[in-house]
Coordinates of C-alpha atoms in Angstrom, one line a residue:
X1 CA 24.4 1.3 -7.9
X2 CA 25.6 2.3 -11.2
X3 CA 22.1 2.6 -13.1
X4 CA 20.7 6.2 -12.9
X5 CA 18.0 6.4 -10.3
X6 CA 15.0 8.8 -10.0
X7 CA 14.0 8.9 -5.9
X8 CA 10.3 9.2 -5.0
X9 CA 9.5 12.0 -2.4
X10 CA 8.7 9.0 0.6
X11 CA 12.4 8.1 0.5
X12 CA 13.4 11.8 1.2
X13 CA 10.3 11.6 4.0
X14 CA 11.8 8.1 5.5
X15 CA 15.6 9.7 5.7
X16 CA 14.1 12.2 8.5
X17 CA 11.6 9.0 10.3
X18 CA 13.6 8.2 13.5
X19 CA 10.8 6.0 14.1
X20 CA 12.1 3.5 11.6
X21 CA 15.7 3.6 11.9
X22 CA 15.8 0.7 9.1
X23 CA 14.0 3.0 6.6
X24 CA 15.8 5.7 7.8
X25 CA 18.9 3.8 6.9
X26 CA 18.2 2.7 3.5
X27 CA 17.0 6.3 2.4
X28 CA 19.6 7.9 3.7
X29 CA 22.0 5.6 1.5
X30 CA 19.6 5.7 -1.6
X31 CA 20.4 9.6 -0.8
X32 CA 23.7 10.1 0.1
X33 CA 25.1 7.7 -2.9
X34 CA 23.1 9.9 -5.3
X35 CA 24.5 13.4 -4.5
X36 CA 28.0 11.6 -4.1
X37 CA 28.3 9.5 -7.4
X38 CA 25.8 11.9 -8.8
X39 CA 23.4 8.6 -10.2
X40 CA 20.7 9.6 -8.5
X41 CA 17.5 12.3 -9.5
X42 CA 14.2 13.8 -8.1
X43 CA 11.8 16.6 -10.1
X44 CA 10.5 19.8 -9.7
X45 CA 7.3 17.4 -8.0
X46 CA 9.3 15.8 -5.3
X47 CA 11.0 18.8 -4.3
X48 CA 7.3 20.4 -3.7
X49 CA 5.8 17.1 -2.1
X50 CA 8.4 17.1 0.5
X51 CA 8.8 20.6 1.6
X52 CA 5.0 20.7 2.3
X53 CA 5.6 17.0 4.3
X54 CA 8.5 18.4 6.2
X55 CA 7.1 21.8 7.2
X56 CA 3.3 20.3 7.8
X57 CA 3.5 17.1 8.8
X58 CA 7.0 15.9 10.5
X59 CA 6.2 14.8 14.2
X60 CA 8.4 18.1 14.5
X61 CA 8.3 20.3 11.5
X62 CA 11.5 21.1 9.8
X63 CA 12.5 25.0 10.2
X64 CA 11.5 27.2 6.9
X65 CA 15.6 27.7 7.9
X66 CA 16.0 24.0 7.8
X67 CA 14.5 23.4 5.1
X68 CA 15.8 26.2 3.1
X69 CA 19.5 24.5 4.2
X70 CA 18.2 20.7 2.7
X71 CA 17.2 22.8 -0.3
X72 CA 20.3 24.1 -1.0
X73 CA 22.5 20.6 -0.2
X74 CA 19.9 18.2 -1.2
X75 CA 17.0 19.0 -3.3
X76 CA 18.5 21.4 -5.8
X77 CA 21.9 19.3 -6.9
X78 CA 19.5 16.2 -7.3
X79 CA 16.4 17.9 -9.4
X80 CA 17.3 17.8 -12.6
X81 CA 13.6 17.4 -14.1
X82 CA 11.4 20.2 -14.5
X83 CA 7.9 20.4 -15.6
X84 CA 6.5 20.7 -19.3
X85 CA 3.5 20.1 -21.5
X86 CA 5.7 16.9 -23.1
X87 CA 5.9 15.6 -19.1
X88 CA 2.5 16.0 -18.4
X89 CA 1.8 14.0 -21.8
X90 CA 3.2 11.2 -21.1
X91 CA 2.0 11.0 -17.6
X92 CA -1.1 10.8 -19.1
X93 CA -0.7 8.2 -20.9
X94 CA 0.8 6.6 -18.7
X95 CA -1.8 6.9 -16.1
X96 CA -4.1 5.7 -18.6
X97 CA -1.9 2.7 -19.6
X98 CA -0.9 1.3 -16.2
X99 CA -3.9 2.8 -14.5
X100 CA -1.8 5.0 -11.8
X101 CA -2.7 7.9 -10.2
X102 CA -1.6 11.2 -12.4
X103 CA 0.3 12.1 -9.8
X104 CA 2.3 9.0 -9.3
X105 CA 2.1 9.1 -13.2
X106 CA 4.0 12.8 -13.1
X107 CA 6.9 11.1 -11.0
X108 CA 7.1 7.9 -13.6
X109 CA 7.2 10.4 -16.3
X110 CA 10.0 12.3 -14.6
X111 CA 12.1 9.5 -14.1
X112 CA 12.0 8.0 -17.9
X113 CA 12.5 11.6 -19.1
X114 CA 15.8 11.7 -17.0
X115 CA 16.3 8.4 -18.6
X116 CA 16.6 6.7 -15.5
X117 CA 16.6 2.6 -14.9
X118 CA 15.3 2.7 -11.6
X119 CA 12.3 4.5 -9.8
X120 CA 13.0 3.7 -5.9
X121 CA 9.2 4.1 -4.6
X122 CA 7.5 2.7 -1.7
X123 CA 3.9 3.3 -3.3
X124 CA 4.1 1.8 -6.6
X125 CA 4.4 -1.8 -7.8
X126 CA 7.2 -3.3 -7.1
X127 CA 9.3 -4.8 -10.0
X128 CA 6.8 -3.3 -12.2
X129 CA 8.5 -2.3 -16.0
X130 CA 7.6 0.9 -17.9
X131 CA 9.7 0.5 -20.8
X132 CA 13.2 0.8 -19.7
X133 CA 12.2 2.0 -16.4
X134 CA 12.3 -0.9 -13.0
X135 CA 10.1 0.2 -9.7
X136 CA 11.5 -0.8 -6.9
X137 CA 10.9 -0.7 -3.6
X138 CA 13.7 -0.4 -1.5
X139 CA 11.9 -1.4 1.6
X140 CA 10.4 -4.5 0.6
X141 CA 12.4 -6.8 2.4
X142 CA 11.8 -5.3 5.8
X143 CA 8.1 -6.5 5.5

């Protein structure tokens, strides 16, 4: 993985699932390569999606300790976007150009303004191109 790679919120959500130990797996990798070969990228927007998930709805609930602790090792040495007028711009237009949610639109716009290759999503189109941007879910041979 030597592309730079911009990691949706449901692969930080699928690296806590002990339910699916294959999803699990694969997140925990897409994770653990990003903070060690330091490729890898999430936004402000992630960060807030999953605290909210993991304190509201984990089977069991991280700790505000907990999740205070993944802050601090996980979240904050991978955000490297944060929100302004020229994000929410683009993810605009890009909502209006690929018809996506603006939402889902805030976290495509996050990854080509950290000028990433990849967006590693489970809820957008796979293979889909947005200029020099790839989605691609990392999951899709497990169905």
């Amino acid at each position: 993985m030597n592309d730079k790679y911009f990691i949706d919120t449901n692969i930080l959500v699928y690296s806590f699932n002990k339910k699916d130990e294959q999803k699990q797996n694969i997140s925990q990798k897409i994770i653990n390569d990003a903070l060690e070969y330091s490729n890898g990228i999430i936004s402000f927007q992630v960060v807030q999606e999953f605290l909210n998930v993991a304190l509201r709805k984990f089977s069991i609930p991280l700790t505000f300790e907990d999740c205070v602790k993944y802050l601090n090792i996980v979240l904050e040495p991978l955000c490297e976007i944060s929100p302004d007028m020229d994000l929410y711009r683009h993810a605009l237009q890009i909502s209006e150009r690929w018809r996506y949610s603006f939402y889902d639109s805030l976290i495509i716009s996050a990854a080509i303004k950290g000028d990433c290759k990849i967006l590693y999503s489970e809820d957008l189109q796979h293979k889909q191109s947005i200029g020099n941007l790839v989605i691609l879910n990392p999951f899709i041979e497990l169905k």
